[in-house]
Amino acid sequence: MNPFDQARLRITRRHFFSRASTGIGVAALASLLSEETQAAAVGGLPGIPHFAPKAKRVIYLFQHGAPSQLDLFDYKPNLTKMHGTELPDSIRMGQRLTGMTAYQAKFPTAPSIFKFGQSPSGAWLSEALPFTAKISDRLAIVRSLQTDAINHDPAVTFFQTGFQIAGRPSIGAWISYGLGSENKDLPAFVVMVSQGAGNSQALADRQWGSGFLPTKYQGVKFRSGSDPVLYLSNPPGYSGDARRRFLDDLAKLNDLNLKQYQDPEISTRIAQYEMAYKMQSSVPELTDLSKEPESTFEMYGPDARKPGSYAANCILARRLAERGVRFIQLFHRGWDQHSNLPKEIKKQCLETDQPSAALIQDLQQRGLLDETLVIWGGEFGRTVYSQGVLTETNYGRDHHPRCFSIWMAGGGIKPGITYGETDDFSYNVVKDPMDVHDLHATILYSLGVDHTKLTYKFQGRHFRLTDVKGNPVRAIMV
């Protein structure tokens, strides 16, 4: 039997009325849908932003593997005299541990080996972050972040999607869905991954996926090298004009299928083919750093000319921000320091400290920092007790979700403040706790979005990034 006849025989009552709606009912519905049509033209939802935004875009510097707050941001000078003593049960309070340390015979307290200094803003920062210390007057350092997950994959998934189990849209996808992009020639959501010198955990592409949202909202991954986006270049001997004619004909075929089956993924396919065509000219210009002045490379550090490095990706993040990309996420792997932490964390800081600080300086010099929200942080923190053998010069730290530190800058965030406090062991939050849902609500608030109103109906329920929790932390916002 002809496959088109088969399709007609399989038509359901729902399909019949959905197809009918594209015919007789179109004229009557046109005025009602005009607002949605206009919103779709700019790639966002009608009525969003809900109020005047402080930030137009986000750059999220995700430090994959979990940096130790004790060795970078959370200064605990009194721990020095407690070196090697058993962590009190009154501090642990029976909280769960990972399988890597749960059966240790002892939990010896391991003070940081690094010296700390106080910046003019009052923030205490490790000697491992000299460049970050210089820009601390522009940062809001949050020392009281908490999460529910204790292992890497669910913890990263929680930070990216607001849920520990895979399958929900990532934060970049939510923002792309709600706000769209300011640049019609680039995706609204771009991701770059760099490999650090330390131990690395697996990083799945689903961390920047669209979940149950249409796939056009997922992050587009940029790679290092001459072909930043896979399958973007034309094959040898295939001209741009030929590509244009091919896409026009393909769009007509896809449009016929869309009218017949009303599958939103067909609409996504049409849009993505068009975006890929536009990116053939916009991406090479974007990723060509040859016209950057020498001062840029000096500012971002010795790795700035190395494609795929964290420093080079920070420069690209600034260039993407200049071009109106809505959500830019850098994943830097290598922070999983269960042993040899003093040596390993130094390597990571050498790779990330100068470029991160340079990005803030660069954005400010170009007048972009006030409208760009920048976030630096990992998926959880590290324990005060040593994993494995503790010596005077060496220790390791296990996963710790109860308290850890991040910093935020620009985009409506108060500069030069420190928010939240932990106990004397950096083990529990004692003042101003902030959880993952609060962080997400704060990010959306900076963009002018009420997190309770950015929803998507799936399987009969209206889902949102913050699930059923979360409050914007107004204390860190201007």
PDB file of N, CA, C and O in Angstrom, residues 398-453:
ATOM      1  N   ASP A 398      37.024  14.787  50.326  1.00  0.00           N
ATOM      2  CA  ASP A 398      35.898  14.100  49.702  1.00  0.00           C
ATOM      3  C   ASP A 398      34.806  15.111  49.320  1.00  0.00           C
ATOM      4  O   ASP A 398      34.902  16.303  49.622  1.00  0.00           O
ATOM      5  N   HIS A 399      33.756  14.618  48.683  1.00  0.00           N
ATOM      6  CA  HIS A 399      32.621  15.455  48.296  1.00  0.00           C
ATOM      7  C   HIS A 399      31.910  15.992  49.532  1.00  0.00           C
ATOM      8  O   HIS A 399      31.748  15.278  50.518  1.00  0.00           O
ATOM      9  N   HIS A 400      31.422  17.226  49.430  1.00  0.00           N
ATOM     10  CA  HIS A 400      30.697  17.818  50.566  1.00  0.00           C
ATOM     11  C   HIS A 400      29.586  18.737  50.063  1.00  0.00           C
ATOM     12  O   HIS A 400      29.852  19.848  49.587  1.00  0.00           O
ATOM     13  N   PRO A 401      28.316  18.305  50.157  1.00  0.00           N
ATOM     14  CA  PRO A 401      27.216  19.116  49.647  1.00  0.00           C
ATOM     15  C   PRO A 401      26.653  20.123  50.641  1.00  0.00           C
ATOM     16  O   PRO A 401      25.858  20.977  50.267  1.00  0.00           O
ATOM     17  N   ARG A 402      27.062  20.034  51.915  1.00  0.00           N
ATOM     18  CA  ARG A 402      26.426  20.827  52.955  1.00  0.00           C
ATOM     19  C   ARG A 402      26.737  22.321  52.867  1.00  0.00           C
ATOM     20  O   ARG A 402      25.933  23.148  53.276  1.00  0.00           O
ATOM     21  N   CYS A 403      27.910  22.677  52.381  1.00  0.00           N
ATOM     22  CA  CYS A 403      28.246  24.090  52.219  1.00  0.00           C
ATOM     23  C   CYS A 403      29.433  24.227  51.266  1.00  0.00           C
ATOM     24  O   CYS A 403      30.366  23.431  51.317  1.00  0.00           O
ATOM     25  N   PHE A 404      29.360  25.211  50.398  1.00  0.00           N
ATOM     26  CA  PHE A 404      30.462  25.499  49.492  1.00  0.00           C
ATOM     27  C   PHE A 404      30.295  26.907  48.935  1.00  0.00           C
ATOM     28  O   PHE A 404      29.313  27.591  49.251  1.00  0.00           O
ATOM     29  N   SER A 405      31.280  27.342  48.157  1.00  0.00           N
ATOM     30  CA  SER A 405      31.335  28.743  47.730  1.00  0.00           C
ATOM     31  C   SER A 405      31.284  28.882  46.214  1.00  0.00           C
ATOM     32  O   SER A 405      31.811  28.043  45.479  1.00  0.00           O
ATOM     33  N   ILE A 406      30.667  29.967  45.777  1.00  0.00           N
ATOM     34  CA  ILE A 406      30.699  30.387  44.381  1.00  0.00           C
ATOM     35  C   ILE A 406      30.871  31.903  44.374  1.00  0.00           C
ATOM     36  O   ILE A 406      30.784  32.546  45.423  1.00  0.00           O
ATOM     37  N   TRP A 407      31.136  32.479  43.195  1.00  0.00           N
ATOM     38  CA  TRP A 407      31.035  33.928  43.099  1.00  0.00           C
ATOM     39  C   TRP A 407      30.206  34.324  41.892  1.00  0.00           C
ATOM     40  O   TRP A 407      30.091  33.582  40.928  1.00  0.00           O
ATOM     41  N   MET A 408      29.618  35.514  41.989  1.00  0.00           N
ATOM     42  CA  MET A 408      28.792  36.082  40.934  1.00  0.00           C
ATOM     43  C   MET A 408      29.222  37.532  40.725  1.00  0.00           C
ATOM     44  O   MET A 408      29.713  38.185  41.659  1.00  0.00           O
ATOM     45  N   ALA A 409      29.021  38.026  39.519  1.00  0.00           N
ATOM     46  CA  ALA A 409      29.411  39.401  39.212  1.00  0.00           C
ATOM     47  C   ALA A 409      28.557  39.960  38.085  1.00  0.00           C
ATOM     48  O   ALA A 409      28.055  39.208  37.247  1.00  0.00           O
ATOM     49  N   GLY A 410      28.442  41.307  38.057  1.00  0.00           N
ATOM     50  CA  GLY A 410      27.717  41.973  36.979  1.00  0.00           C
ATOM     51  C   GLY A 410      26.227  41.724  37.049  1.00  0.00           C
ATOM     52  O   GLY A 410      25.694  41.198  38.029  1.00  0.00           O
ATOM     53  N   GLY A 411      25.508  42.128  36.000  1.00  0.00           N
ATOM     54  CA  GLY A 411      24.105  41.770  35.818  1.00  0.00           C
ATOM     55  C   GLY A 411      23.199  41.944  37.010  1.00  0.00           C
ATOM     56  O   GLY A 411      22.372  41.070  37.292  1.00  0.00           O
ATOM     57  N   GLY A 412      23.326  43.030  37.771  1.00  0.00           N
ATOM     58  CA  GLY A 412      22.430  43.283  38.886  1.00  0.00           C
ATOM     59  C   GLY A 412      22.900  42.720  40.214  1.00  0.00           C
ATOM     60  O   GLY A 412      22.157  42.770  41.200  1.00  0.00           O
ATOM     61  N   ILE A 413      24.120  42.191  40.271  1.00  0.00           N
ATOM     62  CA  ILE A 413      24.660  41.630  41.512  1.00  0.00           C
ATOM     63  C   ILE A 413      25.456  42.708  42.256  1.00  0.00           C
ATOM     64  O   ILE A 413      26.225  43.451  41.651  1.00  0.00           O
ATOM     65  N   LYS A 414      25.279  42.776  43.563  1.00  0.00           N
ATOM     66  CA  LYS A 414      26.022  43.749  44.365  1.00  0.00           C
ATOM     67  C   LYS A 414      27.509  43.435  44.325  1.00  0.00           C
ATOM     68  O   LYS A 414      27.918  42.310  44.576  1.00  0.00           O
ATOM     69  N   PRO A 415      28.335  44.400  44.020  1.00  0.00           N
ATOM     70  CA  PRO A 415      29.778  44.142  43.982  1.00  0.00           C
ATOM     71  C   PRO A 415      30.415  44.270  45.361  1.00  0.00           C
ATOM     72  O   PRO A 415      29.933  45.018  46.217  1.00  0.00           O
ATOM     73  N   GLY A 416      31.484  43.521  45.577  1.00  0.00           N
ATOM     74  CA  GLY A 416      32.294  43.677  46.772  1.00  0.00           C
ATOM     75  C   GLY A 416      31.659  43.197  48.058  1.00  0.00           C
ATOM     76  O   GLY A 416      31.937  43.737  49.132  1.00  0.00           O
ATOM     77  N   ILE A 417      30.820  42.170  47.983  1.00  0.00           N
ATOM     78  CA  ILE A 417      30.188  41.659  49.199  1.00  0.00           C
ATOM     79  C   ILE A 417      30.502  40.177  49.385  1.00  0.00           C
ATOM     80  O   ILE A 417      30.837  39.472  48.438  1.00  0.00           O
ATOM     81  N   THR A 418      30.386  39.730  50.625  1.00  0.00           N
ATOM     82  CA  THR A 418      30.463  38.308  50.956  1.00  0.00           C
ATOM     83  C   THR A 418      29.158  37.930  51.629  1.00  0.00           C
ATOM     84  O   THR A 418      28.720  38.589  52.589  1.00  0.00           O
ATOM     85  N   TYR A 419      28.511  36.886  51.133  1.00  0.00           N
ATOM     86  CA  TYR A 419      27.186  36.505  51.613  1.00  0.00           C
ATOM     87  C   TYR A 419      27.241  35.113  52.224  1.00  0.00           C
ATOM     88  O   TYR A 419      27.793  34.179  51.632  1.00  0.00           O
ATOM     89  N   GLY A 420      26.659  34.967  53.418  1.00  0.00           N
ATOM     90  CA  GLY A 420      26.565  33.662  54.062  1.00  0.00           C
ATOM     91  C   GLY A 420      27.773  33.321  54.913  1.00  0.00           C
ATOM     92  O   GLY A 420      28.878  33.809  54.675  1.00  0.00           O
ATOM     93  N   GLU A 421      27.538  32.470  55.908  1.00  0.00           N
ATOM     94  CA  GLU A 421      28.612  32.032  56.792  1.00  0.00           C
ATOM     95  C   GLU A 421      28.476  30.541  57.067  1.00  0.00           C
ATOM     96  O   GLU A 421      27.370  29.993  57.083  1.00  0.00           O
ATOM     97  N   THR A 422      29.615  29.920  57.306  1.00  0.00           N
ATOM     98  CA  THR A 422      29.654  28.506  57.689  1.00  0.00           C
ATOM     99  C   THR A 422      30.234  28.387  59.094  1.00  0.00           C
ATOM    100  O   THR A 422      30.774  29.356  59.652  1.00  0.00           O
ATOM    101  N   ASP A 423      30.147  27.198  59.679  1.00  0.00           N
ATOM    102  CA  ASP A 423      30.698  27.000  61.020  1.00  0.00           C
ATOM    103  C   ASP A 423      32.226  26.983  60.981  1.00  0.00           C
ATOM    104  O   ASP A 423      32.840  27.166  59.921  1.00  0.00           O
ATOM    105  N   ASP A 424      32.850  26.751  62.126  1.00  0.00           N
ATOM    106  CA  ASP A 424      34.310  26.832  62.229  1.00  0.00           C
ATOM    107  C   ASP A 424      35.026  25.763  61.405  1.00  0.00           C
ATOM    108  O   ASP A 424      36.245  25.858  61.209  1.00  0.00           O
ATOM    109  N   PHE A 425      34.290  24.760  60.943  1.00  0.00           N
ATOM    110  CA  PHE A 425      34.884  23.674  60.166  1.00  0.00           C
ATOM    111  C   PHE A 425      34.481  23.726  58.689  1.00  0.00           C
ATOM    112  O   PHE A 425      34.804  22.815  57.940  1.00  0.00           O
ATOM    113  N   SER A 426      33.780  24.776  58.285  1.00  0.00           N
ATOM    114  CA  SER A 426      33.235  24.853  56.926  1.00  0.00           C
ATOM    115  C   SER A 426      32.502  23.557  56.588  1.00  0.00           C
ATOM    116  O   SER A 426      32.676  22.986  55.508  1.00  0.00           O
ATOM    117  N   TYR A 427      31.659  23.137  57.523  1.00  0.00           N
ATOM    118  CA  TYR A 427      30.926  21.881  57.349  1.00  0.00           C
ATOM    119  C   TYR A 427      29.415  22.100  57.262  1.00  0.00           C
ATOM    120  O   TYR A 427      28.721  21.389  56.558  1.00  0.00           O
ATOM    121  N   ASN A 428      28.916  23.131  57.972  1.00  0.00           N
ATOM    122  CA  ASN A 428      27.488  23.446  57.958  1.00  0.00           C
ATOM    123  C   ASN A 428      27.293  24.949  57.791  1.00  0.00           C
ATOM    124  O   ASN A 428      28.113  25.746  58.242  1.00  0.00           O
ATOM    125  N   VAL A 429      26.210  25.322  57.152  1.00  0.00           N
ATOM    126  CA  VAL A 429      25.854  26.738  57.011  1.00  0.00           C
ATOM    127  C   VAL A 429      25.236  27.217  58.322  1.00  0.00           C
ATOM    128  O   VAL A 429      24.358  26.562  58.878  1.00  0.00           O
ATOM    129  N   VAL A 430      25.697  28.364  58.801  1.00  0.00           N
ATOM    130  CA  VAL A 430      25.144  28.922  60.037  1.00  0.00           C
ATOM    131  C   VAL A 430      24.417  30.242  59.801  1.00  0.00           C
ATOM    132  O   VAL A 430      23.735  30.737  60.692  1.00  0.00           O
ATOM    133  N   LYS A 431      24.561  30.816  58.583  1.00  0.00           N
ATOM    134  CA  LYS A 431      23.876  32.070  58.301  1.00  0.00           C
ATOM    135  C   LYS A 431      23.611  32.194  56.811  1.00  0.00           C
ATOM    136  O   LYS A 431      24.472  31.918  55.987  1.00  0.00           O
ATOM    137  N   ASP A 432      22.403  32.587  56.473  1.00  0.00           N
ATOM    138  CA  ASP A 432      21.987  32.880  55.097  1.00  0.00           C
ATOM    139  C   ASP A 432      22.210  31.709  54.138  1.00  0.00           C
ATOM    140  O   ASP A 432      22.966  31.805  53.163  1.00  0.00           O
ATOM    141  N   PRO A 433      21.564  30.576  54.369  1.00  0.00           N
ATOM    142  CA  PRO A 433      21.710  29.452  53.432  1.00  0.00           C
ATOM    143  C   PRO A 433      21.115  29.789  52.077  1.00  0.00           C
ATOM    144  O   PRO A 433      20.157  30.556  51.957  1.00  0.00           O
ATOM    145  N   MET A 434      21.698  29.205  51.041  1.00  0.00           N
ATOM    146  CA  MET A 434      21.233  29.401  49.663  1.00  0.00           C
ATOM    147  C   MET A 434      21.332  28.064  48.954  1.00  0.00           C
ATOM    148  O   MET A 434      22.403  27.448  48.953  1.00  0.00           O
ATOM    149  N   ASP A 435      20.238  27.579  48.398  1.00  0.00           N
ATOM    150  CA  ASP A 435      20.310  26.280  47.723  1.00  0.00           C
ATOM    151  C   ASP A 435      20.256  26.460  46.204  1.00  0.00           C
ATOM    152  O   ASP A 435      20.201  27.580  45.697  1.00  0.00           O
ATOM    153  N   VAL A 436      20.301  25.344  45.491  1.00  0.00           N
ATOM    154  CA  VAL A 436      20.380  25.383  44.033  1.00  0.00           C
ATOM    155  C   VAL A 436      19.165  26.076  43.421  1.00  0.00           C
ATOM    156  O   VAL A 436      19.293  26.867  42.481  1.00  0.00           O
ATOM    157  N   HIS A 437      17.976  25.790  43.973  1.00  0.00           N
ATOM    158  CA  HIS A 437      16.772  26.441  43.440  1.00  0.00           C
ATOM    159  C   HIS A 437      16.805  27.946  43.668  1.00  0.00           C
ATOM    160  O   HIS A 437      16.345  28.725  42.823  1.00  0.00           O
ATOM    161  N   ASP A 438      17.352  28.385  44.802  1.00  0.00           N
ATOM    162  CA  ASP A 438      17.501  29.820  45.050  1.00  0.00           C
ATOM    163  C   ASP A 438      18.443  30.454  44.031  1.00  0.00           C
ATOM    164  O   ASP A 438      18.198  31.564  43.547  1.00  0.00           O
ATOM    165  N   LEU A 439      19.540  29.756  43.726  1.00  0.00           N
ATOM    166  CA  LEU A 439      20.482  30.263  42.729  1.00  0.00           C
ATOM    167  C   LEU A 439      19.802  30.418  41.377  1.00  0.00           C
ATOM    168  O   LEU A 439      19.929  31.452  40.710  1.00  0.00           O
ATOM    169  N   HIS A 440      19.063  29.393  40.964  1.00  0.00           N
ATOM    170  CA  HIS A 440      18.366  29.460  39.683  1.00  0.00           C
ATOM    171  C   HIS A 440      17.342  30.601  39.665  1.00  0.00           C
ATOM    172  O   HIS A 440      17.225  31.334  38.671  1.00  0.00           O
ATOM    173  N   ALA A 441      16.603  30.749  40.764  1.00  0.00           N
ATOM    174  CA  ALA A 441      15.608  31.828  40.842  1.00  0.00           C
ATOM    175  C   ALA A 441      16.283  33.195  40.759  1.00  0.00           C
ATOM    176  O   ALA A 441      15.755  34.129  40.137  1.00  0.00           O
ATOM    177  N   THR A 442      17.475  33.308  41.353  1.00  0.00           N
ATOM    178  CA  THR A 442      18.222  34.567  41.324  1.00  0.00           C
ATOM    179  C   THR A 442      18.720  34.876  39.914  1.00  0.00           C
ATOM    180  O   THR A 442      18.660  36.032  39.458  1.00  0.00           O
ATOM    181  N   ILE A 443      19.222  33.856  39.227  1.00  0.00           N
ATOM    182  CA  ILE A 443      19.673  34.045  37.844  1.00  0.00           C
ATOM    183  C   ILE A 443      18.519  34.525  36.969  1.00  0.00           C
ATOM    184  O   ILE A 443      18.654  35.494  36.205  1.00  0.00           O
ATOM    185  N   LEU A 444      17.373  33.863  37.085  1.00  0.00           N
ATOM    186  CA  LEU A 444      16.217  34.251  36.279  1.00  0.00           C
ATOM    187  C   LEU A 444      15.735  35.652  36.646  1.00  0.00           C
ATOM    188  O   LEU A 444      15.354  36.444  35.770  1.00  0.00           O
ATOM    189  N   TYR A 445      15.765  35.973  37.933  1.00  0.00           N
ATOM    190  CA  TYR A 445      15.334  37.308  38.367  1.00  0.00           C
ATOM    191  C   TYR A 445      16.218  38.391  37.739  1.00  0.00           C
ATOM    192  O   TYR A 445      15.725  39.436  37.314  1.00  0.00           O
ATOM    193  N   SER A 446      17.518  38.132  37.672  1.00  0.00           N
ATOM    194  CA  SER A 446      18.432  39.103  37.058  1.00  0.00           C
ATOM    195  C   SER A 446      18.067  39.353  35.599  1.00  0.00           C
ATOM    196  O   SER A 446      18.279  40.444  35.071  1.00  0.00           O
ATOM    197  N   LEU A 447      17.520  38.321  34.945  1.00  0.00           N
ATOM    198  CA  LEU A 447      17.128  38.423  33.541  1.00  0.00           C
ATOM    199  C   LEU A 447      15.713  38.963  33.369  1.00  0.00           C
ATOM    200  O   LEU A 447      15.195  39.017  32.250  1.00  0.00           O
ATOM    201  N   GLY A 448      15.084  39.348  34.480  1.00  0.00           N
ATOM    202  CA  GLY A 448      13.734  39.890  34.402  1.00  0.00           C
ATOM    203  C   GLY A 448      12.651  38.840  34.342  1.00  0.00           C
ATOM    204  O   GLY A 448      11.533  39.115  33.895  1.00  0.00           O
ATOM    205  N   VAL A 449      12.960  37.619  34.814  1.00  0.00           N
ATOM    206  CA  VAL A 449      12.020  36.509  34.710  1.00  0.00           C
ATOM    207  C   VAL A 449      11.577  36.064  36.102  1.00  0.00           C
ATOM    208  O   VAL A 449      12.413  35.799  36.978  1.00  0.00           O
ATOM    209  N   ASP A 450      10.278  35.984  36.307  1.00  0.00           N
ATOM    210  CA  ASP A 450       9.717  35.386  37.522  1.00  0.00           C
ATOM    211  C   ASP A 450       9.792  33.874  37.365  1.00  0.00           C
ATOM    212  O   ASP A 450       9.138  33.298  36.495  1.00  0.00           O
ATOM    213  N   HIS A 451      10.601  33.227  38.201  1.00  0.00           N
ATOM    214  CA  HIS A 451      10.851  31.796  38.007  1.00  0.00           C
ATOM    215  C   HIS A 451       9.597  30.943  38.148  1.00  0.00           C
ATOM    216  O   HIS A 451       9.533  29.826  37.624  1.00  0.00           O
ATOM    217  N   THR A 452       8.581  31.444  38.831  1.00  0.00           N
ATOM    218  CA  THR A 452       7.346  30.669  38.990  1.00  0.00           C
ATOM    219  C   THR A 452       6.468  30.734  37.746  1.00  0.00           C
ATOM    220  O   THR A 452       5.517  29.963  37.620  1.00  0.00           O
ATOM    221  N   LYS A 453       6.782  31.651  36.832  1.00  0.00           N
ATOM    222  CA  LYS A 453       5.942  31.838  35.647  1.00  0.00           C
ATOM    223  C   LYS A 453       6.581  31.336  34.354  1.00  0.00           C
ATOM    224  O   LYS A 453       5.912  31.328  33.313  1.00  0.00           O
TER     225      LYS A 453
END
